[in-house]
Tab-separated table of C-alpha atoms in Angstrom:
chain	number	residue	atom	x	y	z
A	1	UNK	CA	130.380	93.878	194.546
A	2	UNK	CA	129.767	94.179	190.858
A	3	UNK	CA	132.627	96.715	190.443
A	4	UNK	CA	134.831	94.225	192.035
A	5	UNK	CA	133.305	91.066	190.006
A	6	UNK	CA	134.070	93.464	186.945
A	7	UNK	CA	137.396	94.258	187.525
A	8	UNK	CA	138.275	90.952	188.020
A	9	UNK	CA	136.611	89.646	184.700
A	10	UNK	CA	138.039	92.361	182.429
A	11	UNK	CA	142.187	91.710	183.942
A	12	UNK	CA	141.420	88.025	183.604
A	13	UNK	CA	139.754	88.866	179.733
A	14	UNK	CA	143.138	90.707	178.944
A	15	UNK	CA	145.491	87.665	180.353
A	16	UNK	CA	143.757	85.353	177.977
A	17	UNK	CA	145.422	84.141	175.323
A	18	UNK	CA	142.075	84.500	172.900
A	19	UNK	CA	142.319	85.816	169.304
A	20	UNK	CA	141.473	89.096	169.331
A	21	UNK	CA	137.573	89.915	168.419
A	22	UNK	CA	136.608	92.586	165.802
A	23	UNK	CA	136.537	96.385	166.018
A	24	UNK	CA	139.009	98.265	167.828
A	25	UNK	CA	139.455	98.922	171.632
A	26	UNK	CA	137.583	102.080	171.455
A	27	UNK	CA	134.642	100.919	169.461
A	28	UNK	CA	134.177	98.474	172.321
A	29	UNK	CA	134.636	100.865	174.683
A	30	UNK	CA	132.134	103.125	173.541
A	31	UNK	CA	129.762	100.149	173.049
A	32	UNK	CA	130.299	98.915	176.644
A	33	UNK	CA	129.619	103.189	177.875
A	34	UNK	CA	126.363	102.796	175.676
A	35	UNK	CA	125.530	98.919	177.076
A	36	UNK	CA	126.000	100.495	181.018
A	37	UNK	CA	123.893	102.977	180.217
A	38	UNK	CA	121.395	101.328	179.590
A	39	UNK	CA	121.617	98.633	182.521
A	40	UNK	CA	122.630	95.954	179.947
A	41	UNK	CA	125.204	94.759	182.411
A	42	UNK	CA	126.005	91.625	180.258
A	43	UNK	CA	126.318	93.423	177.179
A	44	UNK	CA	128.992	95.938	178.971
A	45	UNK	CA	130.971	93.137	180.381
A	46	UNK	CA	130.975	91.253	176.959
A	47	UNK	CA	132.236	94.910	175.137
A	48	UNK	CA	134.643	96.130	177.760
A	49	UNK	CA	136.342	92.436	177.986
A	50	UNK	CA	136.518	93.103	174.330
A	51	UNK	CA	138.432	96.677	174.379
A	52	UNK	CA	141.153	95.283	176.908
A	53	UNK	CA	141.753	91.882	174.833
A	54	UNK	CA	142.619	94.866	172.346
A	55	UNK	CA	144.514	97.226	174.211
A	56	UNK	CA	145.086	96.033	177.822
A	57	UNK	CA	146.718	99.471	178.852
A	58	UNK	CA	143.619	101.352	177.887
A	59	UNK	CA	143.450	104.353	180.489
A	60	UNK	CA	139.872	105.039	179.744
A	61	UNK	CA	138.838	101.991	181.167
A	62	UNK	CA	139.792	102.973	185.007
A	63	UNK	CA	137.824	105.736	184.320
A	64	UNK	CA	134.547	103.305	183.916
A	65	UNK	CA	135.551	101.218	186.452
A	66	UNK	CA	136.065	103.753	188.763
A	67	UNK	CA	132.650	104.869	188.862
């Protein structure tokens, strides 16, 4: 169920019309690897919502989700 709650915050993250946050998609993606990790679930959502406001066709992040 968290997969599934995940997916459907990060497509709703990268159909928002917000301004962009700092760093680039990959920094955030990296950061949101490091926050899962580490079971900061929060953190991971926060980063990875992050890296597709920045580049919503990232393929990398199927590859998270995925698992």
């Amino acid at each position: 169920l968290f997969v599934v709650g995940l997916v459907a915050s990060l497509m709703a993250a990268g159909c928002g019309g917000s301004p962009a946050p700092s760093g680039d998609a990959q920094e955030q993606l990296q950061a949101g690897r490091a926050f899962l990790e580490q079971d900061q679930l929060g953190e991971a959502v926060t980063a990875l919502q992050q890296a597709v406001r920045l580049d919503p066709k990232l393929v990398e992040l199927a590859s998270i989700l995925a698992k």
